[in-house]
Tab-separated table of C-alpha atoms in Angstrom:
chain	number	residue	atom	x	y	z
A	1341	MET	CA	0.032	0.017	-0.011
A	1342	LYS	CA	1.071	3.567	-0.682
A	1343	SER	CA	2.473	5.510	2.254
A	1344	GLN	CA	1.761	9.208	2.518
A	1345	ARG	CA	3.013	12.346	4.168
A	1346	ASN	CA	0.350	14.258	6.132
A	1347	VAL	CA	1.997	17.569	6.876
A	1348	LYS	CA	2.027	19.911	3.886
A	1349	ILE	CA	5.039	21.773	2.485
A	1350	VAL	CA	4.830	25.427	1.393
A	1351	ALA	CA	7.554	26.540	-0.936
A	1352	THR	CA	8.206	30.254	-1.722
A	1353	LEU	CA	8.972	31.052	-5.343
A	1354	GLY	CA	11.597	33.552	-6.376
A	1355	PRO	CA	14.663	34.025	-8.592
A	1356	ALA	CA	15.897	30.464	-7.863
A	1357	SER	CA	12.509	28.931	-8.709
A	1358	ASN	CA	11.205	30.907	-11.625
A	1359	ASP	CA	10.629	28.515	-14.546
A	1360	TYR	CA	8.410	25.539	-15.359
A	1361	GLU	CA	11.134	22.915	-14.856
A	1362	MET	CA	12.057	24.085	-11.370
A	1363	ILE	CA	8.498	24.645	-10.206
A	1364	ARG	CA	7.437	21.220	-11.412
A	1365	ALA	CA	10.495	19.633	-9.807
A	1366	LEU	CA	9.613	21.343	-6.478
A	1367	PHE	CA	6.035	20.010	-6.779
A	1368	GLU	CA	7.224	16.478	-7.559
A	1369	ALA	CA	9.691	16.661	-4.646
A	1370	GLY	CA	6.819	17.287	-2.307
A	1371	ALA	CA	5.628	20.954	-2.346
A	1372	ASN	CA	1.870	21.186	-1.976
A	1373	VAL	CA	1.481	24.986	-1.796
A	1374	PHE	CA	3.415	27.668	-3.640
A	1375	ARG	CA	3.908	31.093	-1.962
A	1376	LEU	CA	4.052	34.267	-4.000
A	1377	ASN	CA	5.809	36.892	-1.948
A	1378	MET	CA	4.311	40.244	-2.834
A	1379	SER	CA	7.309	42.049	-1.245
A	1380	HIS	CA	9.443	40.962	-4.184
A	1381	GLY	CA	8.608	41.058	-7.877
A	1382	ASP	CA	6.265	43.190	-9.888
A	1383	HIS	CA	2.806	42.115	-11.072
A	1384	GLU	CA	4.008	40.724	-14.344
A	1385	GLU	CA	6.466	38.445	-12.589
A	1386	ILE	CA	3.758	37.307	-10.227
A	1387	ARG	CA	1.405	36.655	-13.130
A	1388	ALA	CA	4.071	34.558	-14.895
A	1389	ARG	CA	4.728	32.396	-11.835
A	1390	HIS	CA	0.976	31.974	-11.249
A	1391	ALA	CA	0.551	30.794	-14.894
A	1392	ILE	CA	3.391	28.245	-14.514
A	1393	ILE	CA	1.919	26.758	-11.325
A	1394	ARG	CA	-1.484	26.328	-13.037
A	1395	GLN	CA	0.222	24.622	-15.954
A	1396	VAL	CA	1.975	22.252	-13.593
A	1397	GLU	CA	-1.369	21.582	-11.970
A	1398	LYS	CA	-2.937	20.831	-15.402
A	1399	ASP	CA	-0.024	18.588	-16.543
A	1400	THR	CA	0.044	16.561	-13.304
A	1401	GLY	CA	-3.665	16.381	-12.762
A	1402	ARG	CA	-3.363	17.258	-9.129
A	1403	PRO	CA	-4.717	20.452	-7.460
A	1404	ILE	CA	-2.122	22.934	-6.165
A	1405	ALA	CA	-2.715	25.751	-3.702
A	1406	ILE	CA	-1.271	29.250	-4.369
A	1407	LEU	CA	-0.643	31.526	-1.403
A	1408	ALA	CA	-0.161	35.292	-2.043
A	1409	ASP	CA	1.641	36.869	0.903
A	1410	LEU	CA	0.915	40.576	1.169
A	1411	GLN	CA	3.800	42.800	2.255
A	1412	GLY	CA	2.012	44.923	4.907
A	1413	PRO	CA	3.136	48.355	6.038
A	1414	LYS	CA	6.980	48.695	6.289
A	1415	LEU	CA	8.226	50.979	9.059
A	1416	ARG	CA	11.660	52.353	8.212
A	1417	CYS	CA	13.855	55.184	9.412
A	1418	GLY	CA	15.145	57.951	7.032
A	1419	VAL	CA	18.601	58.440	5.522
A	1420	PHE	CA	21.851	59.627	7.001
A	1421	ALA	CA	24.301	62.318	5.759
A	1422	ASN	CA	27.448	60.315	6.220
A	1423	GLY	CA	26.273	56.971	7.645
A	1424	PRO	CA	26.372	54.367	8.837
A	1425	TYR	CA	26.798	55.479	12.445
A	1426	GLU	CA	27.614	53.430	15.548
A	1427	LEU	CA	25.114	54.024	18.383
A	1428	GLU	CA	26.788	53.494	21.753
A	1429	ASP	CA	25.071	52.073	24.784
A	1430	GLY	CA	23.673	54.715	27.127
A	1431	THR	CA	23.784	57.581	24.621
A	1432	ALA	CA	20.810	59.708	23.518
A	1433	PHE	CA	19.207	59.402	20.093
A	1434	ARG	CA	16.159	61.123	18.691
A	1435	PHE	CA	13.601	60.157	16.063
A	1436	ASP	CA	11.492	62.914	14.446
A	1437	LEU	CA	9.528	63.935	11.332
A	1438	ASP	CA	12.202	66.290	10.080
A	1439	ASP	CA	13.281	65.079	6.602
A	1440	ALA	CA	16.791	66.497	6.986
A	1441	GLU	CA	19.530	63.793	6.698
A	1442	GLY	CA	20.386	62.153	10.000
A	1443	ASP	CA	23.628	61.872	11.963
A	1444	HIS	CA	24.787	60.147	15.166
A	1445	THR	CA	22.245	62.038	17.304
A	1446	ARG	CA	18.967	61.835	15.255
A	1447	VAL	CA	17.172	60.585	12.130
A	1448	GLN	CA	13.813	60.972	10.530
A	1449	LEU	CA	11.112	58.431	11.311
A	1450	PRO	CA	8.479	59.240	8.642
A	1451	HIS	CA	5.600	57.608	10.452
A	1452	PRO	CA	3.523	60.019	12.548
A	1453	GLU	CA	1.276	57.063	13.641
A	1454	ILE	CA	4.260	55.727	15.655
A	1455	PHE	CA	4.703	58.941	17.536
A	1456	ALA	CA	0.945	59.047	18.275
A	1457	ALA	CA	1.156	55.624	19.945
A	1458	LEU	CA	4.456	55.937	21.864
A	1459	GLU	CA	4.695	56.515	25.593
A	1460	PRO	CA	7.714	57.079	27.849
A	1461	GLY	CA	9.178	53.659	28.529
A	1462	SER	CA	8.149	52.242	25.092
A	1463	THR	CA	10.756	50.244	23.221
A	1464	LEU	CA	11.960	50.864	19.644
A	1465	LEU	CA	13.948	48.199	17.795
A	1466	VAL	CA	16.041	48.963	14.716
A	1467	ASN	CA	17.608	46.690	12.117
A	1468	ASP	CA	15.815	43.426	13.063
A	1469	GLY	CA	16.195	44.139	16.738
A	1470	LYS	CA	19.969	44.527	16.725
A	1471	ILE	CA	19.590	48.023	18.181
A	1472	LYS	CA	17.249	48.612	21.115
A	1473	LEU	CA	16.172	52.007	22.343
A	1474	GLN	CA	13.894	53.186	25.182
A	1475	VAL	CA	11.704	56.259	24.800
A	1476	GLU	CA	12.379	58.843	27.534
A	1477	ASP	CA	9.939	61.514	26.363
A	1478	CYS	CA	7.907	61.949	23.197
A	1479	GLY	CA	5.352	64.101	21.398
A	1480	THR	CA	3.372	64.053	18.177
A	1481	ASP	CA	6.535	64.587	16.047
A	1482	TYR	CA	9.456	63.277	18.071
A	1483	ALA	CA	10.789	60.622	20.461
A	1484	ASN	CA	13.851	61.228	22.595
A	1485	CYS	CA	15.412	57.902	23.383
A	1486	THR	CA	18.250	56.186	25.283
A	1487	VAL	CA	20.260	53.523	23.485
A	1488	ILE	CA	19.861	50.277	25.536
A	1489	ALA	CA	21.729	48.056	23.067
A	1490	GLY	CA	23.810	49.813	20.468
A	1491	GLY	CA	24.921	48.914	17.011
A	1492	SER	CA	25.342	50.208	13.419
A	1493	ILE	CA	22.406	52.233	12.058
A	1494	SER	CA	22.171	53.212	8.398
A	1495	ASN	CA	19.695	54.264	5.670
A	1496	ARG	CA	16.155	53.036	5.748
A	1497	LYS	CA	16.613	50.355	8.384
A	1498	GLY	CA	13.447	48.685	9.642
A	1499	VAL	CA	11.893	49.847	12.887
A	1500	ASN	CA	9.765	47.709	15.196
A	1501	VAL	CA	7.519	48.878	17.964
A	1502	PRO	CA	6.851	45.741	20.023
A	1503	ASP	CA	4.972	46.922	23.074
A	1504	VAL	CA	2.246	49.164	21.652
A	1505	VAL	CA	-0.645	48.625	19.300
A	1506	LEU	CA	-0.001	50.935	16.352
A	1507	PRO	CA	-2.941	52.894	14.759
A	1508	LEU	CA	-1.895	51.449	11.405
A	1509	ALA	CA	-4.039	49.403	9.029
A	1510	ALA	CA	-2.676	46.003	8.165
A	1511	LEU	CA	-3.208	46.871	4.489
A	1512	SER	CA	-1.160	49.599	2.882
A	1513	GLU	CA	-2.100	51.202	-0.422
A	1514	LYS	CA	0.328	48.805	-2.155
A	1515	ASP	CA	-1.357	45.876	-0.333
A	1516	ARG	CA	-4.812	46.884	-1.504
A	1517	LYS	CA	-3.659	47.007	-5.141
A	1518	ASP	CA	-1.810	43.708	-4.792
A	1519	LEU	CA	-4.847	42.048	-3.075
A	1520	GLU	CA	-7.112	43.028	-5.961
A	1521	PHE	CA	-4.538	41.873	-8.523
A	1522	VAL	CA	-4.011	38.430	-7.036
A	1523	CYS	CA	-7.692	37.913	-6.433
A	1524	GLN	CA	-8.420	38.649	-10.095
A	1525	LEU	CA	-5.518	36.418	-11.033
A	1526	GLY	CA	-7.013	33.523	-8.974
A	1527	VAL	CA	-5.026	32.686	-5.911
A	1528	ASP	CA	-6.413	30.416	-3.210
A	1529	TRP	CA	-4.991	31.974	-0.010
A	1530	LEU	CA	-4.131	35.556	1.019
A	1531	ALA	CA	-1.530	35.863	3.777
A	1532	LEU	CA	-2.107	39.066	5.724
A	1533	SER	CA	0.919	40.771	7.310
A	1534	PHE	CA	1.038	43.157	10.272
A	1535	VAL	CA	-2.152	41.729	11.806
A	1536	GLN	CA	-2.812	43.340	15.247
A	1537	ARG	CA	-6.518	42.808	15.705
A	1538	ALA	CA	-9.467	40.898	14.290
A	1539	ASP	CA	-10.692	44.046	12.451
A	1540	ASP	CA	-7.582	43.816	10.243
A	1541	VAL	CA	-8.707	40.418	9.064
A	1542	GLU	CA	-12.297	41.583	8.431
A	1543	GLU	CA	-11.015	44.440	6.376
A	1544	ALA	CA	-9.065	42.054	4.081
A	1545	ARG	CA	-12.057	39.690	3.914
A	1546	GLY	CA	-14.303	42.526	2.738
A	1547	LEU	CA	-11.867	43.358	-0.093
A	1548	ALA	CA	-11.355	39.739	-1.072
A	1549	LYS	CA	-15.126	39.169	-1.393
A	1550	GLY	CA	-14.810	35.412	-1.090
A	1551	ARG	CA	-12.289	35.083	-3.897
A	1552	ALA	CA	-9.557	33.773	-1.584
A	1553	ALA	CA	-9.301	32.428	1.933
A	1554	ILE	CA	-7.686	34.674	4.522
A	1555	LEU	CA	-4.615	33.471	6.449
A	1556	SER	CA	-3.376	35.742	9.226
A	1557	LYS	CA	0.340	35.988	9.941
A	1558	ILE	CA	1.074	36.124	13.673
A	1559	GLU	CA	4.199	38.274	13.863
A	1560	LYS	CA	3.473	40.874	16.546
A	1561	PRO	CA	2.956	40.722	20.287
A	1562	ALA	CA	-0.486	42.474	19.850
A	1563	ALA	CA	-1.529	39.576	17.561
A	1564	VAL	CA	-0.471	37.013	20.136
A	1565	LYS	CA	-2.585	38.827	22.838
A	1566	ALA	CA	-5.622	39.011	20.514
A	1567	PHE	CA	-5.098	35.617	19.021
A	1568	ASP	CA	-8.459	34.017	19.893
A	1569	GLU	CA	-10.359	36.834	18.166
A	1570	ILE	CA	-7.964	36.793	15.149
A	1571	LEU	CA	-8.291	33.007	14.813
A	1572	ALA	CA	-12.075	33.285	14.913
A	1573	ALA	CA	-11.985	35.829	12.054
A	1574	SER	CA	-9.409	33.919	9.957
A	1575	ASP	CA	-9.533	30.897	7.694
A	1576	GLY	CA	-5.982	29.926	8.611
A	1577	ILE	CA	-2.900	31.048	10.577
A	1578	MET	CA	0.850	31.456	9.865
A	1579	VAL	CA	3.165	31.490	12.875
A	1580	ALA	CA	5.692	33.945	11.488
A	1581	ARG	CA	8.555	33.222	13.896
A	1582	GLY	CA	11.072	35.613	12.297
A	1583	ASP	CA	9.248	38.855	13.230
A	1584	LEU	CA	7.917	37.420	16.430
A	1585	GLY	CA	11.561	36.703	17.421
A	1586	VAL	CA	12.444	40.337	16.809
A	1587	GLU	CA	9.644	41.864	18.822
A	1588	LEU	CA	9.585	39.247	21.583
A	1589	PRO	CA	12.485	37.606	23.421
A	1590	VAL	CA	13.591	34.652	21.296
A	1591	HIS	CA	12.964	32.243	24.139
A	1592	ALA	CA	9.319	33.245	24.231
A	1593	VAL	CA	8.644	32.099	20.646
A	1594	PRO	CA	8.725	28.224	21.061
A	1595	PRO	CA	5.968	28.101	23.658
A	1596	ILE	CA	3.910	30.602	21.691
A	1597	GLN	CA	4.305	28.421	18.595
A	1598	LYS	CA	3.121	25.364	20.521
A	1599	ARG	CA	0.129	27.172	22.040
A	1600	LEU	CA	-1.013	28.668	18.675
A	1601	VAL	CA	-0.705	25.415	16.772
A	1602	ARG	CA	-2.871	23.663	19.381
A	1603	LYS	CA	-5.542	26.338	19.220
A	1604	CYS	CA	-5.631	26.154	15.418
A	1605	ARG	CA	-5.951	22.362	15.549
A	1606	ALA	CA	-8.877	22.655	18.015
A	1607	ALA	CA	-10.562	25.195	15.728
A	1608	ALA	CA	-10.076	22.910	12.624
A	1609	LYS	CA	-8.190	25.715	10.811
A	1610	PRO	CA	-4.889	25.139	9.030
A	1611	VAL	CA	-1.670	26.495	10.613
A	1612	ILE	CA	1.693	27.022	8.928
A	1613	VAL	CA	4.925	27.194	10.952
A	1614	ALA	CA	7.276	29.492	9.010
A	1615	THR	CA	10.647	31.303	8.963
A	1616	GLN	CA	14.193	30.040	9.103
A	1617	MET	CA	13.173	26.386	9.110
A	1618	LEU	CA	16.138	25.231	6.916
A	1619	GLU	CA	17.994	28.599	6.700
A	1620	SER	CA	21.459	27.064	6.164
A	1621	MET	CA	20.200	25.350	3.000
A	1622	ILE	CA	20.203	28.719	1.244
A	1623	GLU	CA	23.928	28.040	0.859
A	1624	SER	CA	24.364	24.415	1.801
A	1625	PRO	CA	22.952	21.186	0.244
A	1626	VAL	CA	22.471	19.727	3.768
A	1627	PRO	CA	20.814	21.286	6.766
A	1628	THR	CA	22.094	21.533	10.325
A	1629	ARG	CA	20.859	19.037	12.867
A	1630	ALA	CA	19.232	21.849	14.832
A	1631	GLU	CA	17.170	22.817	11.746
A	1632	VAL	CA	16.046	19.276	11.137
A	1633	SER	CA	15.009	19.138	14.806
A	1634	ASP	CA	13.132	22.424	14.426
A	1635	VAL	CA	11.120	21.066	11.374
A	1636	ALA	CA	10.449	17.819	13.280
A	1637	THR	CA	9.204	19.736	16.323
A	1638	ALA	CA	6.597	21.585	14.244
A	1639	ILE	CA	5.374	18.263	12.760
A	1640	TYR	CA	5.248	16.610	16.161
A	1641	GLU	CA	3.064	19.517	17.341
A	1642	GLY	CA	0.592	18.710	14.575
A	1643	ALA	CA	1.071	21.723	12.362
A	1644	ASP	CA	-0.706	21.501	9.039
A	1645	ALA	CA	2.199	22.819	7.089
A	1646	VAL	CA	5.862	23.853	7.328
A	1647	MET	CA	7.237	26.559	5.069
A	1648	LEU	CA	10.372	27.324	3.112
A	1649	SER	CA	11.153	31.019	2.386
A	1650	ALA	CA	14.508	32.083	0.948
A	1651	GLU	CA	15.554	28.369	0.874
A	1652	SER	CA	13.372	27.729	-2.182
A	1653	ALA	CA	13.035	31.317	-3.429
A	1654	ALA	CA	16.655	32.482	-3.629
A	1655	GLY	CA	18.852	29.604	-2.337
A	1656	GLY	CA	21.194	27.350	-4.165
A	1657	TYR	CA	19.441	24.130	-3.280
A	1658	PRO	CA	15.624	24.544	-3.510
A	1659	ILE	CA	14.850	20.941	-4.516
A	1660	GLU	CA	17.078	19.580	-1.802
A	1661	ALA	CA	15.309	21.781	0.772
A	1662	VAL	CA	11.891	20.420	-0.181
A	1663	THR	CA	13.222	16.875	-0.236
A	1664	THR	CA	14.704	17.349	3.233
A	1665	MET	CA	11.372	18.545	4.630
A	1666	HIS	CA	9.621	15.618	2.952
A	1667	ASN	CA	11.947	13.087	4.368
A	1668	VAL	CA	11.873	14.555	7.884
A	1669	ALA	CA	8.069	14.431	7.739
A	1670	LEU	CA	7.965	10.806	6.664
A	1671	GLU	CA	10.350	9.871	9.437
A	1672	VAL	CA	8.474	11.737	12.142
A	1673	GLU	CA	5.006	10.547	11.015
A	1674	SER	CA	6.210	6.927	11.099
A	1675	ASP	CA	7.383	7.238	14.700
A	1676	SER	CA	5.016	5.754	17.287
A	1677	THR	CA	5.577	8.737	19.545
A	1678	TYR	CA	4.046	10.975	16.870
A	1679	ARG	CA	0.838	8.972	16.909
A	1680	ASP	CA	0.809	9.060	20.707
A	1681	ILE	CA	1.102	12.870	20.631
A	1682	MET	CA	-1.639	13.226	17.962
A	1683	ASP	CA	-4.023	11.076	19.985
A	1684	SER	CA	-3.196	12.647	23.378
A	1685	THR	CA	-3.560	16.275	22.047
A	1686	ARG	CA	-6.927	15.724	20.409
A	1687	SER	CA	-9.023	18.172	22.427
A	1688	VAL	CA	-12.301	18.725	20.595
A	1689	LYS	CA	-15.618	19.986	21.890
A	1690	ARG	CA	-18.169	18.181	19.689
A	1691	SER	CA	-21.472	19.961	19.382
A	1692	THR	CA	-22.772	19.224	15.863
A	1693	VAL	CA	-23.882	16.238	13.804
A	1694	ALA	CA	-20.852	16.731	11.539
A	1695	ASP	CA	-18.528	16.663	14.628
A	1696	GLY	CA	-20.019	13.363	15.660
A	1697	ILE	CA	-19.885	11.801	12.213
A	1698	VAL	CA	-16.221	12.595	11.590
A	1699	SER	CA	-15.275	11.407	15.093
A	1700	SER	CA	-17.108	8.205	14.444
A	1701	ALA	CA	-15.428	7.797	11.064
A	1702	ARG	CA	-12.008	8.014	12.729
A	1703	GLU	CA	-12.900	5.577	15.512
A	1704	ILE	CA	-14.313	3.046	12.968
A	1705	ALA	CA	-11.262	3.424	10.736
A	1706	GLU	CA	-8.830	2.931	13.633
A	1707	THR	CA	-10.554	-0.026	15.225
A	1708	THR	CA	-11.204	-2.024	12.044
A	1709	ASP	CA	-9.240	-2.724	8.929
A	1710	ILE	CA	-10.338	0.412	7.079
A	1711	LYS	CA	-7.947	1.808	4.504
A	1712	ALA	CA	-9.141	5.433	4.101
A	1713	ILE	CA	-11.746	8.017	5.177
A	1714	CYS	CA	-13.454	9.527	2.104
A	1715	CYS	CA	-15.481	12.725	2.736
A	1716	PHE	CA	-17.576	14.638	0.284
A	1717	THR	CA	-17.378	18.340	0.908
A	1718	GLN	CA	-18.822	21.410	-0.677
A	1719	SER	CA	-16.991	24.090	1.212
A	1720	GLY	CA	-14.104	22.083	2.725
A	1721	SER	CA	-15.422	22.334	6.295
A	1722	THR	CA	-16.223	18.658	6.654
A	1723	ALA	CA	-12.786	17.746	5.390
A	1724	ALA	CA	-11.211	20.117	7.891
A	1725	LEU	CA	-13.168	18.424	10.701
A	1726	VAL	CA	-11.857	15.059	9.557
A	1727	ALA	CA	-8.310	16.457	9.487
A	1728	ARG	CA	-8.817	17.834	12.979
A	1729	GLU	CA	-9.238	14.246	14.221
A	1730	ARG	CA	-5.677	13.449	12.898
A	1731	PRO	CA	-6.734	9.924	11.903
A	1732	ARG	CA	-4.197	7.095	11.380
A	1733	VAL	CA	-5.581	6.373	7.877
A	1734	PRO	CA	-5.476	8.585	4.758
A	1735	ILE	CA	-8.146	11.283	4.181
A	1736	ILE	CA	-9.612	11.601	0.675
A	1737	ALA	CA	-11.532	14.858	0.179
A	1738	MET	CA	-13.985	14.729	-2.716
A	1739	THR	CA	-15.459	17.991	-4.140
A	1740	PRO	CA	-16.850	19.190	-7.440
A	1741	LEU	CA	-15.341	22.657	-6.852
A	1742	VAL	CA	-11.711	23.197	-8.039
A	1743	ASP	CA	-11.213	26.241	-5.775
A	1744	VAL	CA	-12.214	24.220	-2.721
A	1745	ALA	CA	-9.882	21.384	-3.708
A	1746	ARG	CA	-7.029	23.831	-4.082
A	1747	ARG	CA	-7.611	25.518	-0.693
A	1748	MET	CA	-7.654	22.179	1.018
A	1749	CYS	CA	-4.101	21.456	-0.138
A	1750	LEU	CA	-2.959	23.403	2.870
A	1751	THR	CA	-4.753	21.155	5.348
A	1752	TRP	CA	-3.089	18.236	7.176
A	1753	GLY	CA	-3.472	14.811	5.576
A	1754	MET	CA	-5.650	16.026	2.746
A	1755	ASN	CA	-5.710	14.118	-0.588
A	1756	CYS	CA	-8.007	16.228	-2.829
A	1757	TYR	CA	-9.953	14.808	-5.769
A	1758	LEU	CA	-12.402	16.535	-8.127
A	1759	THR	CA	-15.654	14.828	-8.753
A	1760	GLY	CA	-18.499	15.647	-11.127
A	1761	GLU	CA	-21.765	16.854	-9.740
A	1762	LEU	CA	-23.235	14.009	-7.744
A	1763	THR	CA	-26.903	13.557	-6.996
A	1764	ARG	CA	-27.080	9.877	-5.865
A	1765	PHE	CA	-25.378	8.506	-2.767
A	1766	LYS	CA	-24.535	5.215	-4.475
A	1767	MET	CA	-22.525	6.968	-7.160
A	1768	ALA	CA	-20.769	9.026	-4.494
A	1769	VAL	CA	-19.663	5.793	-2.831
A	1770	VAL	CA	-18.474	4.389	-6.167
A	1771	SER	CA	-16.457	7.651	-6.781
A	1772	ALA	CA	-14.893	7.313	-3.308
A	1773	ALA	CA	-13.936	3.697	-3.903
A	1774	ARG	CA	-12.361	4.611	-7.222
A	1775	ALA	CA	-10.358	7.435	-5.663
A	1776	ALA	CA	-9.081	5.230	-2.852
A	1777	ARG	CA	-7.912	2.633	-5.447
A	1778	ASP	CA	-6.475	5.182	-7.873
A	1779	ALA	CA	-4.518	6.859	-4.965
A	1780	GLY	CA	-3.021	3.531	-4.037
A	1781	PHE	CA	-4.558	3.488	-0.621
A	1782	ALA	CA	-6.846	0.513	-1.205
A	1783	THR	CA	-7.522	-2.488	-3.442
A	1784	GLU	CA	-10.818	-4.042	-4.454
A	1785	THR	CA	-10.797	-6.364	-1.456
A	1786	ASP	CA	-10.488	-3.467	1.036
A	1787	PHE	CA	-13.009	-1.269	2.800
A	1788	ILE	CA	-13.296	2.490	3.333
A	1789	VAL	CA	-15.415	4.870	5.422
A	1790	VAL	CA	-17.471	7.406	3.462
A	1791	THR	CA	-19.049	10.555	4.922
A	1792	ALA	CA	-21.432	12.739	2.973
A	1793	GLY	CA	-24.458	14.965	3.204
A	1794	VAL	CA	-27.822	14.493	1.591
A	1795	PRO	CA	-29.058	16.435	-0.243
A	1796	PHE	CA	-25.807	16.722	-2.170
A	1797	ASN	CA	-24.124	20.001	-3.116
A	1798	VAL	CA	-25.475	21.825	-0.074
A	1799	GLN	CA	-23.038	23.183	2.528
A	1800	GLY	CA	-23.426	22.031	6.131
A	1801	THR	CA	-25.444	18.910	5.525
A	1802	THR	CA	-23.003	16.118	6.557
A	1803	ASN	CA	-25.430	13.494	7.891
A	1804	ILE	CA	-24.303	10.063	6.522
A	1805	ILE	CA	-21.533	7.661	7.449
A	1806	ARG	CA	-21.081	4.417	5.454
A	1807	VAL	CA	-18.575	1.582	5.643
A	1808	ALA	CA	-18.194	0.586	2.019
A	1809	PRO	CA	-16.303	-1.991	-0.014
A	1810	CYS	CA	-13.907	-0.852	-2.686
A	1811	ASP	CA	-15.353	-3.475	-5.112
A	1812	GLU	CA	-17.782	-1.505	-7.255
A	1813	ARG	CA	-19.877	-4.601	-7.978
A	1814	LEU	CA	-20.606	-5.013	-4.305
A	1815	ILE	CA	-21.491	-1.315	-3.951
A	1816	MET	CA	-23.936	-1.508	-6.897
A	1817	SER	CA	-25.637	-4.638	-5.551
A	1818	THR	CA	-25.914	-3.532	-1.953
A	1819	ASP	CA	-25.910	0.199	-1.570
A	1820	MET	CA	-29.028	2.375	-1.327
A	1821	GLU	CA	-29.670	4.883	-4.024
């Protein structure tokens, strides 16, 4: 029987992965989702990559998810007259709105929203947190600071404000244009940067108008504090550990990652663990042991997906990076400890008919010789509930809607198949049996569990569970219409 990998792999595209041959090779190596980073590349480059992915999808006959990652507002300081300058610990430094070139005592910070939110005692971080300053006094157009941790400051370095909620929208004007462009293009997921509150998610949802699912990136302390509300408003989550590690102490990030992954699992919403997972593979064909352990940890936690950023976008070994993730996942998921963790961390409050049916499907599959759980889904919600159970057998999601099949490629364990419009339950069971055999999960002598809703093609009607043979002759002679 065919073995499968449950955790999904997200691969970012870029200069190192820009043509058909490479993108197809990444897909065949194990990538399930391709990320288009809107911080890099113009619309024509994005359009070209999108077209290649859809061609690979057509040529392989398997759905592929496309994730467009919006840049979000970028906070940067101004320019210096004769920089860079070294800021010494304990010295004074001023940020203001004056557009005059800076020196070792001050520089422009062209973001009045920051000054409006600062208070004495607030922290400012510059250059990915390498420089730390504390605000001593401030006004609507300045902040006088003391350098707590010095370093080199130069033109347009990034500025982070970790301990205040900034009165900034998560969507800049560029983001709004990019969002409309990729929605018209036809992406499946929108990753929203700089999320601080649930309202940020709702704003993006209003602009997307149902054309793409919304995935919130958790990269700011404010988002961690408001996580329950953000999760409720989102279709999925990305734990963006790079920015979290700048704005929070690095030792705080692992427990946050673990907590957020568990909450996403309980909510049956996909969660990606991202940033610096195999960072050394940008320049090396093999990862460090610590990186392998990091990827394994995310998989042991039950994350839906792990992500490659520069490793696949700009590195020298993109295929090797995807292959490494794939192999780590296979090793982890074959470990008995992994199954013990999945079973012991299954904390679900079941309150609907669908909850009960998918729970029963898992229990039947795991206590008898069932080869797969096949679920018919119109919106993807039933399939997500099956995935939340983290069953020991493969999940086959059947849907007539290509956009639903593509979005489900981000969800743990999901094997997505397109069906025609079905109106009879017997033919649905036949389709499920064929899919299980075609996928290599079952033979004619095996059995599967089928979940569906009658009437067909209506969201939220999951009300049937059936143990079915994979022999179509038996289905036709025994199953109800």
